[in-house]
Coordinates of C-alpha atoms in Angstrom, one line a residue:
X1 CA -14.1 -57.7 -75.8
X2 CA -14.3 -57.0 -72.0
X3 CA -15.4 -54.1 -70.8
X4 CA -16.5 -54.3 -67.3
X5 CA -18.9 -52.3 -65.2
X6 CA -19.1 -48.2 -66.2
X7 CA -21.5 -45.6 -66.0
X8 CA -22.6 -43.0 -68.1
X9 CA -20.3 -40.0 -68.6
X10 CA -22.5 -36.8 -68.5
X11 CA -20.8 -33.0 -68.0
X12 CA -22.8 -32.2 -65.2
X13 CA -21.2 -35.0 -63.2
X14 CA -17.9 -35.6 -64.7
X15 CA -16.1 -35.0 -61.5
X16 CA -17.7 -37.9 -59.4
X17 CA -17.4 -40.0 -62.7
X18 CA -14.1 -39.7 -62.1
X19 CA -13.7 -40.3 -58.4
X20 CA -15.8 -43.3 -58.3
X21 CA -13.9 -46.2 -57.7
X22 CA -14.1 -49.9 -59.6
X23 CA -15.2 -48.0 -62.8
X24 CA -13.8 -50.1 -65.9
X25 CA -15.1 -47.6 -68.7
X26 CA -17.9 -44.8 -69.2
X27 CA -20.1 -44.1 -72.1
X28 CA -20.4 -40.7 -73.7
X29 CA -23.5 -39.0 -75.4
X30 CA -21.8 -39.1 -79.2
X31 CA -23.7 -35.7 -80.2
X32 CA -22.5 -34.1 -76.8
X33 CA -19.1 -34.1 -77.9
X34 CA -17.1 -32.0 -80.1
X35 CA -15.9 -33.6 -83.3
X36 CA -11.9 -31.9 -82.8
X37 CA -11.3 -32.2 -79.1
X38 CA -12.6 -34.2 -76.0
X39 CA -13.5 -32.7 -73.0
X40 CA -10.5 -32.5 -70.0
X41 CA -12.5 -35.1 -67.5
X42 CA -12.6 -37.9 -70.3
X43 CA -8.7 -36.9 -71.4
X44 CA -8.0 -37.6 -68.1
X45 CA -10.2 -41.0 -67.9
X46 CA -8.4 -41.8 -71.1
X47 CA -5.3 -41.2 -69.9
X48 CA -6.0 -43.5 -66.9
X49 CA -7.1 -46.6 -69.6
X50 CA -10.6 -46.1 -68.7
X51 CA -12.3 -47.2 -72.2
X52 CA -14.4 -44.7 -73.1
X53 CA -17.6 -45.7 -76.2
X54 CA -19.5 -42.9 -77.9
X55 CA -23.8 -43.9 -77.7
X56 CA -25.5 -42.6 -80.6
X57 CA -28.7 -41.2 -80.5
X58 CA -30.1 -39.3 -84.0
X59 CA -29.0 -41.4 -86.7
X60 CA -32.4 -43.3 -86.7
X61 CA -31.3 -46.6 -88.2
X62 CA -34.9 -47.6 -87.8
X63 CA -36.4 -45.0 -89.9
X64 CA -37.1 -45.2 -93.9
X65 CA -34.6 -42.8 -95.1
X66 CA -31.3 -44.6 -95.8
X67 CA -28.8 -42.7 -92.6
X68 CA -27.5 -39.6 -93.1
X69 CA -23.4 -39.2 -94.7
X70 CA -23.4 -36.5 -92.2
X71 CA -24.1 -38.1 -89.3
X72 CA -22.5 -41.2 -89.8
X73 CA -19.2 -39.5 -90.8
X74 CA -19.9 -37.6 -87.6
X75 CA -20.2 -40.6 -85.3
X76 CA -16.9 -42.1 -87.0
X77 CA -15.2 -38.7 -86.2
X78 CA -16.0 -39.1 -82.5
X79 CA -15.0 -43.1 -82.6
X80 CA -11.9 -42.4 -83.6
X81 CA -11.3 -39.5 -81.2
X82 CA -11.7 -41.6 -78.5
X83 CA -9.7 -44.9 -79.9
X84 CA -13.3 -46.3 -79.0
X85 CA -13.5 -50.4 -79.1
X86 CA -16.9 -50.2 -80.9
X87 CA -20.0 -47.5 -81.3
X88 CA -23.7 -48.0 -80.1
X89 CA -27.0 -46.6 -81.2
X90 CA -30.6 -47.0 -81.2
X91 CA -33.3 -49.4 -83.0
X92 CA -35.8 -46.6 -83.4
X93 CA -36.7 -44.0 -85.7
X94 CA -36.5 -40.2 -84.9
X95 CA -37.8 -38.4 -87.7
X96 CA -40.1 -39.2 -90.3
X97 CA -41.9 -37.4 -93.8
X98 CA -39.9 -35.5 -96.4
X99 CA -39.3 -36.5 -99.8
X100 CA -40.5 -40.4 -99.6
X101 CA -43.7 -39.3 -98.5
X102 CA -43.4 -35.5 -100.2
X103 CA -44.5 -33.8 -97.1
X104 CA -43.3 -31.7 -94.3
X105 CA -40.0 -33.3 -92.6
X106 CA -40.8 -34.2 -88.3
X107 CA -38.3 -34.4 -85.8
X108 CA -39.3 -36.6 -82.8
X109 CA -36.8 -35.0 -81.0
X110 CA -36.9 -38.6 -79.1
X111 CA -36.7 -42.6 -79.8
X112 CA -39.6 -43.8 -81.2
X113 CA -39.9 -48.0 -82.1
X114 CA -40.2 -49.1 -85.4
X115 CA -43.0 -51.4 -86.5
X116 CA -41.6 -54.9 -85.8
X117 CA -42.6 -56.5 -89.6
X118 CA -40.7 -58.0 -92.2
X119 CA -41.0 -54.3 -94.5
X120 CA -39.7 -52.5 -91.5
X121 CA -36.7 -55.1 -90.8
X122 CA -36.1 -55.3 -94.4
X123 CA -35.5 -51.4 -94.2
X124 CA -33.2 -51.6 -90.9
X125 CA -31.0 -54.1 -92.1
X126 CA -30.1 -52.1 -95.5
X127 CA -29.8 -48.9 -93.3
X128 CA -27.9 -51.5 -90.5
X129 CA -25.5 -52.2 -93.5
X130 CA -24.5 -49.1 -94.9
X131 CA -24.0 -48.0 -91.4
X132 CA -21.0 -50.4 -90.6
X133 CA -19.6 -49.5 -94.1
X134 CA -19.2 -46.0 -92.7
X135 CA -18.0 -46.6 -88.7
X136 CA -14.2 -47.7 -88.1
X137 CA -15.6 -49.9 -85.7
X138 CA -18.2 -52.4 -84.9
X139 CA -21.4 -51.1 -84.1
X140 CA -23.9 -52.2 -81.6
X141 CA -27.7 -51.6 -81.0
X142 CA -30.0 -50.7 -78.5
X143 CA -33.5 -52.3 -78.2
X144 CA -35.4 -49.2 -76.8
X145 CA -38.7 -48.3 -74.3
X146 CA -41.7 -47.7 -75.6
X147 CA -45.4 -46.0 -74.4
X148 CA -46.7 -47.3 -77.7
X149 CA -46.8 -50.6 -79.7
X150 CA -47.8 -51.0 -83.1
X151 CA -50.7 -52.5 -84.5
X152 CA -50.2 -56.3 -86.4
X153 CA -47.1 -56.7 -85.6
X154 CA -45.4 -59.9 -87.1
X155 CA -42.5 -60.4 -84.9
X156 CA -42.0 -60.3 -81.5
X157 CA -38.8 -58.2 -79.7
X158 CA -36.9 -61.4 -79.8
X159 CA -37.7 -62.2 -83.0
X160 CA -36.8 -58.7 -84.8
X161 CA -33.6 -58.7 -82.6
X162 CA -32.7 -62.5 -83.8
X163 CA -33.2 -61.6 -87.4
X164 CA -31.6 -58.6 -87.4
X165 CA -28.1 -59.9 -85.7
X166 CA -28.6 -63.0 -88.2
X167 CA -28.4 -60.8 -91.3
X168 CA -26.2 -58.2 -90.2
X169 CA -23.9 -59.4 -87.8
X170 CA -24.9 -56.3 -85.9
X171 CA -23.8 -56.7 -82.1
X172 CA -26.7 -55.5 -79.3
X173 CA -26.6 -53.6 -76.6
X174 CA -29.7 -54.6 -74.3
X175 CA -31.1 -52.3 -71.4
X176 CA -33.0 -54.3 -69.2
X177 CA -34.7 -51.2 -67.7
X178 CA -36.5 -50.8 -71.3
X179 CA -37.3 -54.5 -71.1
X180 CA -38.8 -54.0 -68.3
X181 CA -40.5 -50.4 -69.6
X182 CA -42.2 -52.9 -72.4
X183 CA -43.7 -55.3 -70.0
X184 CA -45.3 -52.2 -67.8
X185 CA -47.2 -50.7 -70.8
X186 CA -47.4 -53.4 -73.2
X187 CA -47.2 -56.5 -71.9
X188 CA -44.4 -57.8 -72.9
X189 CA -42.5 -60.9 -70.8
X190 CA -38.9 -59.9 -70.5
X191 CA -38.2 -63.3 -69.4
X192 CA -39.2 -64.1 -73.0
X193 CA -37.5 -62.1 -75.0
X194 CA -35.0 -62.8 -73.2
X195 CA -34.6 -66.1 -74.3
X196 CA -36.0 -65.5 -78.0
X197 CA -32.7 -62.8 -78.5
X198 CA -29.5 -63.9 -79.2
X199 CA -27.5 -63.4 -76.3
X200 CA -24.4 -64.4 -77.5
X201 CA -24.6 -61.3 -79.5
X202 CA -24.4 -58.8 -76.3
X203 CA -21.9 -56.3 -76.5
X204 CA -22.7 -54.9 -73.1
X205 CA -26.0 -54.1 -70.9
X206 CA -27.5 -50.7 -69.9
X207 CA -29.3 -50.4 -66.5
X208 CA -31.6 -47.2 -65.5
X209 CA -34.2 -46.3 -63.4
X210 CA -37.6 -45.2 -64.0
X211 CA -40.8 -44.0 -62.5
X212 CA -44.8 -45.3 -62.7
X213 CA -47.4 -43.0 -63.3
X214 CA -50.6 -43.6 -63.5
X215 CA -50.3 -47.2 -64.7
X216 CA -47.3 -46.0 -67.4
X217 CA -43.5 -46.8 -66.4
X218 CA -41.5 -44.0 -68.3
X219 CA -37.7 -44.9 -68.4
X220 CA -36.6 -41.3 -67.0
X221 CA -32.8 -41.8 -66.5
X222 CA -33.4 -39.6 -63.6
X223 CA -34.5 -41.7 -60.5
X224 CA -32.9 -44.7 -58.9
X225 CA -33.0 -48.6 -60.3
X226 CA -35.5 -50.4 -58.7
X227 CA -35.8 -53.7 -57.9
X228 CA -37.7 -55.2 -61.0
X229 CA -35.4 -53.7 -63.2
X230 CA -32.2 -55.2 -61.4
X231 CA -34.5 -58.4 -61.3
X232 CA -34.5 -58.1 -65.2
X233 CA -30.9 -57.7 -65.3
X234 CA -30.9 -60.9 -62.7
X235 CA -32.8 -62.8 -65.7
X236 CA -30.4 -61.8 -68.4
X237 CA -27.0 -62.6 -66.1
X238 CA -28.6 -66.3 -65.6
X239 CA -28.5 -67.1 -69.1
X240 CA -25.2 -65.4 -70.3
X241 CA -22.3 -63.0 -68.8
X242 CA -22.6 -60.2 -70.4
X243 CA -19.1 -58.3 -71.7
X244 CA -20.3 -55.0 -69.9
X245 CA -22.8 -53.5 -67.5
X246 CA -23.4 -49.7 -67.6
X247 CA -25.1 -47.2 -64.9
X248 CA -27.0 -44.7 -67.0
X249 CA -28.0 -41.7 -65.3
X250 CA -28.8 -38.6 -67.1
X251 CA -30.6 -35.8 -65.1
X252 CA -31.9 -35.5 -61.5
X253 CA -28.1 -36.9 -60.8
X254 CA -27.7 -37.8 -56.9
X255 CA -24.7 -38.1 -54.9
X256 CA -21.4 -39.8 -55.8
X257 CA -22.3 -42.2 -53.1
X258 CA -25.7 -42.9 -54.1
X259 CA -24.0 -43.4 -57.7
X260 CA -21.5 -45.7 -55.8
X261 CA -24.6 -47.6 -54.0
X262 CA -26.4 -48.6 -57.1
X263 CA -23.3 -49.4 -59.0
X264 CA -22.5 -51.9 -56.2
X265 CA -26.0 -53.1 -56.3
X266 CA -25.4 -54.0 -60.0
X267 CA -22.7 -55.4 -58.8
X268 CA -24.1 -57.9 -56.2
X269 CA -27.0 -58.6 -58.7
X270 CA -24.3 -60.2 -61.3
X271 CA -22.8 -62.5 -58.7
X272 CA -25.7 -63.6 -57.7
X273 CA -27.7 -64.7 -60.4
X274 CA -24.5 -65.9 -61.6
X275 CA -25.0 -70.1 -62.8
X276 CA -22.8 -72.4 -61.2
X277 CA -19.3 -72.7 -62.5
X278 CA -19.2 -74.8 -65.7
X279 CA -23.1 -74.8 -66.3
X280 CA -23.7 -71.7 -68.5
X281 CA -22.1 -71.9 -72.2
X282 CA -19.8 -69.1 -73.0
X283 CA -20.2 -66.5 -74.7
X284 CA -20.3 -66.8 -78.3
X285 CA -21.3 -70.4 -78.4
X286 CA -23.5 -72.1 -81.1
X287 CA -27.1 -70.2 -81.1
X288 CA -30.1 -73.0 -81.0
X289 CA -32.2 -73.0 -83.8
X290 CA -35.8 -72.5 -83.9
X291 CA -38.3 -71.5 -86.4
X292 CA -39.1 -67.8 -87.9
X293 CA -42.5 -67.0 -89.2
X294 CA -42.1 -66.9 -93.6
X295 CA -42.2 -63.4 -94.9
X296 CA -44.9 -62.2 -96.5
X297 CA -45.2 -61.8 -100.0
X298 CA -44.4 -58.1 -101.5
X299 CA -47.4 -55.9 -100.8
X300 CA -47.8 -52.5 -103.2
X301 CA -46.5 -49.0 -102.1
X302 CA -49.0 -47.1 -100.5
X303 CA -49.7 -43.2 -100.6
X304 CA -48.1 -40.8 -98.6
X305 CA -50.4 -39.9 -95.4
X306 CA -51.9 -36.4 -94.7
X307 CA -50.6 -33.9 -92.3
X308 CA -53.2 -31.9 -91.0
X309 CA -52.7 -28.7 -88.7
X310 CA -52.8 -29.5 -85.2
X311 CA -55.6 -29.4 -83.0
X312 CA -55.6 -28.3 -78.9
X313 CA -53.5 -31.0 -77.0
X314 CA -55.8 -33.5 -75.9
X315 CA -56.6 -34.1 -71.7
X316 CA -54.5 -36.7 -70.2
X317 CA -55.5 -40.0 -70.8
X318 CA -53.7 -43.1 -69.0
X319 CA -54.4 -46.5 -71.7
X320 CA -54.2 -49.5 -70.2
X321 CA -51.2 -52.2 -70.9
X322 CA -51.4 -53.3 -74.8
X323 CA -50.2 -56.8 -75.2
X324 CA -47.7 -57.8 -77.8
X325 CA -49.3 -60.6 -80.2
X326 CA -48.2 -64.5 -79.4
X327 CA -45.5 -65.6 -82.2
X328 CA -43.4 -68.4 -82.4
X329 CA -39.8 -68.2 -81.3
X330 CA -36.9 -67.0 -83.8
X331 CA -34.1 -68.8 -85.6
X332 CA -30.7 -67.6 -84.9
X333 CA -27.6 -68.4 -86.2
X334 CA -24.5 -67.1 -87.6
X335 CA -22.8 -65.7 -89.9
X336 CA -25.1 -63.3 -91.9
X337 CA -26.2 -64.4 -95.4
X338 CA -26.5 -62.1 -97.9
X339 CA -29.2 -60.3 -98.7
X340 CA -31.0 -58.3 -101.4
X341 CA -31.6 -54.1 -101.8
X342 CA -34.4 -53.2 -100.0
X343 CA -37.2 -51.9 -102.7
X344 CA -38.3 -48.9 -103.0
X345 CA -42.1 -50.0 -102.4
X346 CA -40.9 -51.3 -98.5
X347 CA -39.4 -48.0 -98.0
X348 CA -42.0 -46.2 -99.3
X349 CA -44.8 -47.9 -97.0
X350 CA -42.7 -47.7 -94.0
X351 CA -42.3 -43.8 -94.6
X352 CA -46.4 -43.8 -95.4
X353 CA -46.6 -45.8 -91.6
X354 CA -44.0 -43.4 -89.7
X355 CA -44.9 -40.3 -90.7
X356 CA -48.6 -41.1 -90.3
X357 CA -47.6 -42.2 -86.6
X358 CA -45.3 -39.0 -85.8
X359 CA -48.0 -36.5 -86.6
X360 CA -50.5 -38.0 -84.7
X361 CA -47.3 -37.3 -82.1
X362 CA -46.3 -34.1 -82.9
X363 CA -48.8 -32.1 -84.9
X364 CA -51.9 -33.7 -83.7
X365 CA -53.4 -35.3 -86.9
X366 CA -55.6 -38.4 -86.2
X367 CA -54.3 -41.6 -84.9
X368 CA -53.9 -43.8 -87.6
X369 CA -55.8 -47.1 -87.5
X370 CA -55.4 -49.8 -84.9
X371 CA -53.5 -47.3 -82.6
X372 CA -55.3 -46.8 -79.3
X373 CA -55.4 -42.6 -79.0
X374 CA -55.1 -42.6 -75.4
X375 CA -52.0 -43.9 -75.3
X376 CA -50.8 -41.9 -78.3
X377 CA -52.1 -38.5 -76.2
X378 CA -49.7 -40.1 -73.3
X379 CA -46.5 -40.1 -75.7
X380 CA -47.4 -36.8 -77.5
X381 CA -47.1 -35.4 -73.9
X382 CA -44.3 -37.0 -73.1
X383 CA -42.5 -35.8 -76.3
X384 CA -43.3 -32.0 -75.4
X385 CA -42.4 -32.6 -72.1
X386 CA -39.2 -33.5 -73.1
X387 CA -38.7 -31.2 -75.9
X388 CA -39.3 -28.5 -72.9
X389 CA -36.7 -30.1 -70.8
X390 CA -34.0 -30.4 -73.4
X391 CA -34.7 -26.8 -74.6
X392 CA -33.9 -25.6 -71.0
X393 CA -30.8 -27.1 -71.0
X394 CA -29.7 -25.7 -74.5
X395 CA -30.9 -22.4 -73.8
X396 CA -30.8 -22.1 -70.1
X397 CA -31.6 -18.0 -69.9
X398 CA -35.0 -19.2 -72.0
X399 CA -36.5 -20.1 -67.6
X400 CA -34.7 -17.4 -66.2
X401 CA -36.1 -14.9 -68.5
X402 CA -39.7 -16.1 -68.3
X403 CA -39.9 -17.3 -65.2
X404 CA -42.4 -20.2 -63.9
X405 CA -43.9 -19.1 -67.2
X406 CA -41.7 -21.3 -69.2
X407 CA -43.1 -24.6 -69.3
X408 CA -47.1 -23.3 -69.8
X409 CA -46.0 -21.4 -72.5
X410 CA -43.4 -23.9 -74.2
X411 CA -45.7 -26.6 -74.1
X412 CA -48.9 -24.4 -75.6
X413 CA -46.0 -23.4 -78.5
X414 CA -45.2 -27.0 -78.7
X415 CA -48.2 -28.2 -79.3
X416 CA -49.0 -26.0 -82.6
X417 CA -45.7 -26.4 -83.9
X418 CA -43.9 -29.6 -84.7
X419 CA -39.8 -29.4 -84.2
X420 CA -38.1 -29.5 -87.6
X421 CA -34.6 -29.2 -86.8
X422 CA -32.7 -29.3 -84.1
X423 CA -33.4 -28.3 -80.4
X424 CA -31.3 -25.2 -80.4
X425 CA -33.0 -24.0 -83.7
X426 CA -36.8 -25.3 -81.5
X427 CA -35.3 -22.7 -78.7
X428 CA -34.6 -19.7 -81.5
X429 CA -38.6 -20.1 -82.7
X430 CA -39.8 -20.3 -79.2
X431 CA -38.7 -17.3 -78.3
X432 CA -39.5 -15.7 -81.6
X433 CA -43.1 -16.9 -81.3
X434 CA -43.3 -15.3 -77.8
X435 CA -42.1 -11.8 -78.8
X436 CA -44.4 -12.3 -82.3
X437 CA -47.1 -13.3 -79.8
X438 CA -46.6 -9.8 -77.4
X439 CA -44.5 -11.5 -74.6
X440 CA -43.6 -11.8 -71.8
X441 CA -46.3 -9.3 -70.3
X442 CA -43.4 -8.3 -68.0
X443 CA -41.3 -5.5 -70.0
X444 CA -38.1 -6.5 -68.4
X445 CA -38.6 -9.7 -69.6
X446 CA -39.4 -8.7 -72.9
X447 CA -36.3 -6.5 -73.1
X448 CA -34.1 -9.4 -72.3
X449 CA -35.9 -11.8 -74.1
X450 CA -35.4 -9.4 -77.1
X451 CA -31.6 -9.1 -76.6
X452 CA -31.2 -13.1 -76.3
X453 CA -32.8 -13.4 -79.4
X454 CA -31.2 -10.6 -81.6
X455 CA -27.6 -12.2 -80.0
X456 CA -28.3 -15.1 -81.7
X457 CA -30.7 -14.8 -85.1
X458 CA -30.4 -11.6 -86.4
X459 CA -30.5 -7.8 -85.7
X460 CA -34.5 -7.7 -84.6
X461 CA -37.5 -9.7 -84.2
X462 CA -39.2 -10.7 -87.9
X463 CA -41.7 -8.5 -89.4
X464 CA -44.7 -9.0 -91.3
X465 CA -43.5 -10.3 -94.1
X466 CA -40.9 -12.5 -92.7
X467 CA -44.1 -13.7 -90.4
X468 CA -46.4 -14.0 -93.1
X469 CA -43.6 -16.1 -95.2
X470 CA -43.2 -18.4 -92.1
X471 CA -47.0 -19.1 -91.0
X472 CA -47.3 -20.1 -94.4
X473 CA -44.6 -22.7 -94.2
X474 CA -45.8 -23.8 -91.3
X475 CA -49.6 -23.8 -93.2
X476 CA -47.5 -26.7 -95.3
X477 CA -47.7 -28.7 -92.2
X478 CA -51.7 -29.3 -92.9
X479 CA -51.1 -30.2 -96.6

C-alpha cells in the first residue's frame, strides 16, 4: 500500500491542508472526529481521492488492562467513515490502577512507554490481538518519545518492536523525530534500532519537530524539523523506502508556506539518501535472522502499589541522558506463530509496575525503585503542562475568564489532583475547585466563571456535602 507524502490534518489549519500542493493523503486525530459525520475540509479531501487514516491516541495497547470494547468499536466507527486503508496508534500506556491493582483509576492524559520486558510484551501482544479482532482494517503502531526509561529493561527498542511484529503481524508506524527524542534523553542510537526493527514492516513514517531544554528534547509538534531529525529520517530512507512519510504539526502552526518548505525538505531528504537503483531490497523481502535473548521463567504476582496523597510539586530538576542497557540484536521473521493467553500473574505485575510509575507522575507518591526522580519531576511537569494546554483548548473561556491567572492556578490544581476522566470532565473540576477555593478574587470573574460552570454541570456550585463526599473520594487517592 502506497501512500505518499501527507501531513497531519488538524481543524485549526484545514484550509492550508487543503491548498498545499503534492499532498498524497492526511492523517486525522481519530478522537477529534465525530463518530456520524466528517468534517467539510476532509469531505472535500475525500472527494478529491486524498486518503485520509484516523491515528489513535487513548486506547493504550501498552497498558495492562485488555483495550476497551468502547474504544475500539469507536476507532472502527471512524475507519469505516473514512473508507480508511488501515488505522494507527500508539505503543504506550495512558492510564493505569483500577481493579487489577484495586486502587484509584489515573489518566496520564499523555503517552507514556511501556517497560520493554518479556511480562510487558507478553501483555501487548494479547491486547495487540484482540485489537485487530475488533478494527476493519490493519492496524499499525507507533514507537513513541520518551523523558523516562525504565529500569532493567530486557529488550532494547528494536528488539520489543521485532518481537512484537513477529507475533502479531502488527504493521509499524515509526517517527523518526521520537527516535531521535530517545537518543537526546536516553541514549539510545537511532542508527541502531534502526537496523534491530523490522523495516519491512513500515506502514508509513511520522516526521516532527521539537525543542531542547535544558539538556531534554521534548517532541512538541509545535516548532519546525530540524536537521538531526530529518538526518534520522535520512538513516531510515537508506535502508528501506518507506510506503508513507507524514508532516505532523499540531499547535504553534506556521504559514502554509513554511508547511510547504518543510514538506519539500522531506522531500529532498528521501531522494537523497535514496541507495542506488537496484541496491536496497524491496520492501517486504525476507527479514535476516538473528538471535533474541530466552524469556525468563514465570515470576509470581506482586502486590498492588500504594497511592499516597500528593506532596508540593517538586523544583525543576534537568537528569542527565540515561542510557538504554546493551542487548543482543532481535530475530525477525514472518508469519506470526501462535501464542498462548497472557496469565493473569503478567498482567497483574505490569499493573503493580504502571500504576506505581503514574503516581509518582501524577499524584506525587515516591518514585519507585531504580527510577532516577529528577527525571520523573521533569515528566510530571511536562504532564501538567500539557494537561493545562489541552484544557485551554477544550474549554477556551476557562483563560479568558481568569486571565494570566490560568496556568499558576491550573497547574497548583493539577498537582493535588490526578485527572481521572477525560479533559473536558479535568476542565469541569478546575473550575469547580476555584469557585470551592473563593475565586477568582476579581468578582466579574467569579460571576462568569459561575455561569460557565452552572451551563455545563448543574444549577450551582456543590455544597458542603457534595464537597465533603468528593474530598473524600479524592482522600481514596492516598489509600
Amino acid at each position: 500500500m502506497e501512500l505518499g507524502i501527507g501531513i497531519g490534518w488538524r481543524p485549526e489549519i484545514a484550509h492550508e491542508v487543503e491548498a498545499l500542493a503534492g499532498i498524497d493523503w492526511v492523517e486525522a486525530v481519530a478522537e477529534n472526529l465525530c463518530a456520524d459525520h466528517l468534517p467539510d475540509s476532509l469531505v472535500r479531501l475525500r472527494e478529491r481521492g486524498v486518503t485520509v487514516v484516523p491515528h489513535g491516541v487513548a486506547l493504550g495497547l501498552g497498558g495492562a488492562d485488555r483495550p476497551d470494547p468502547g474504544r475500539l468499536a469507536a476507532l472502527a466507527a471512524r475507519a469505516e467513515l473514512l473508507g480508511a486503508p488501515l488505522v494507527t496508534e500508539h505503543i504506550a500506556f495512558v492510564r493505569a490502577g483500577g481493579p487489577l491493582t484495586a486502587s484509584p483509576g489515573l489518566e496520564a492524559g499523555h503517552l507514556l512507554p511501556v517497560p520493554r520486558t518479556w511480562d510487558a510484551l507478553d501483555v501487548l501482544c494479547e491486547n495487540v490481538r484482540i485489537a485487530q479482532d475488533s478494527l476493519p482494517v490493519p492496524l499499525a503502531l507507533e514507537n513513541i518519545a520518551a523523558l523516562i526509561t525504565w529500569p532493567d529493561e530486557e529488550l532494547t527498542e528494536g528488539q520489543f518492536l521485532a518481537e512484537l511484529v513477529e507475533r502479531t503481524g502488527v504493521r509499524l508506524l515509526i517517527d523518526v523525530a521520537n527516535l531521535h527524542t530517545n537518543h537526546v534523553n536516553l541514549g539510545q542510537d537511532p542508527a541502531k534500532a534502526l537496523d534491530e526493527l523490522p523495516v519491512e514492516a513500515i506502514a508509513y513514517v511520522h516526521v516532527a519537530g521539537g525543542v531542547e531544554k535544558n539538556g531534554v528534547w521534548h517532541d512538541t509538534h509545535a516548532h519546525p524539523v530540524t536537521a538531526p531529525v530529518l538526518e534520522v529520517l535520512a538513516e531510515l530512507r537508506s535502508r528501506v523506502e518507506p510506503p508513507g512519510v507524514l508532516l505532523e504539526r499540531d499547535d504553534t502552526f506556521p504559514p502554509a508556506r513554511e508547511l510547504a518548505g518543510e514538506l519539500d525538505a522531506i522531500r529532498a531528504t528521501l531522494r537523497k539518501a535514496a541507495p542506488p537503483a537496484g541496491s536496497q531490497a524491496p520492501v517486504g523481502s525476507p527479514a535476516r535472522t538473528v538471535t533474541v535473548p530466552a524469556a525468563p521463567a514465570p515470576a509470581p504476582p506482586v502486590s498492588a502499589p500504594s497511592v499516597s496523597a500528593p506532596p508540593t510539586p517538586a523544583p525543576s530538576v534537568s537528569a542527565p541522558p540515561v542510557s538504554a542497557p546493551p542487548a543482543p540484536a532481535p530475530s525477525v521473521s514472518a508469519p506470526p506463530a501462535p501464542a498462548p493467553s497472557v496469565s493473569d500473574a503478567a498482567r497483574d505485575r505490569t499493573a503493580v509496575a504502571q500504576t506505581a510509575l503514574l503516581s509518582a507522575l501524577v499524584a506525587g507518591t515516591p518514585a519507585p525503585a531504580g527510577f532516577d526522580p529528577a527525571r520523573l519531576r521533569v515528566q510530571s511537569r511536562s504532564l501538567a503542562a500539557k494537561r493545562a494546554d489541552v484544557v485551554a483548548k477544550v474549554a477556551p473561556e476557562l483563560p479568558e475568564i481568569l486571565g494570566d491567572g490560568y496556568r499558576a492556578a491550573f497547574l497548583a490544581y493539577a498537582g493535588g489532583r490526578p485527572m481521572s476522566g477525560g479533559y473536558r470532565r479535568d476542565a469541569l473540576d478546575f473550575a469547580e475547585h476555584v469557585l470551592i477555593a473563593g475565586g477568582p478574587a476579581d468578582p466579574v470573574a467569579r460571576r462568569e466563571l459561575t455561569y460557565w460552570w452552572r451551563d455545563r454541570s448543574g444549577s450551582r456550585p456543590p455544597g458542603r456535602a457534595t464537597r465533603l463526599i468528593r474530598a473524600a473520594r479524592a482522600a481514596l487517592v492516598g489509600r
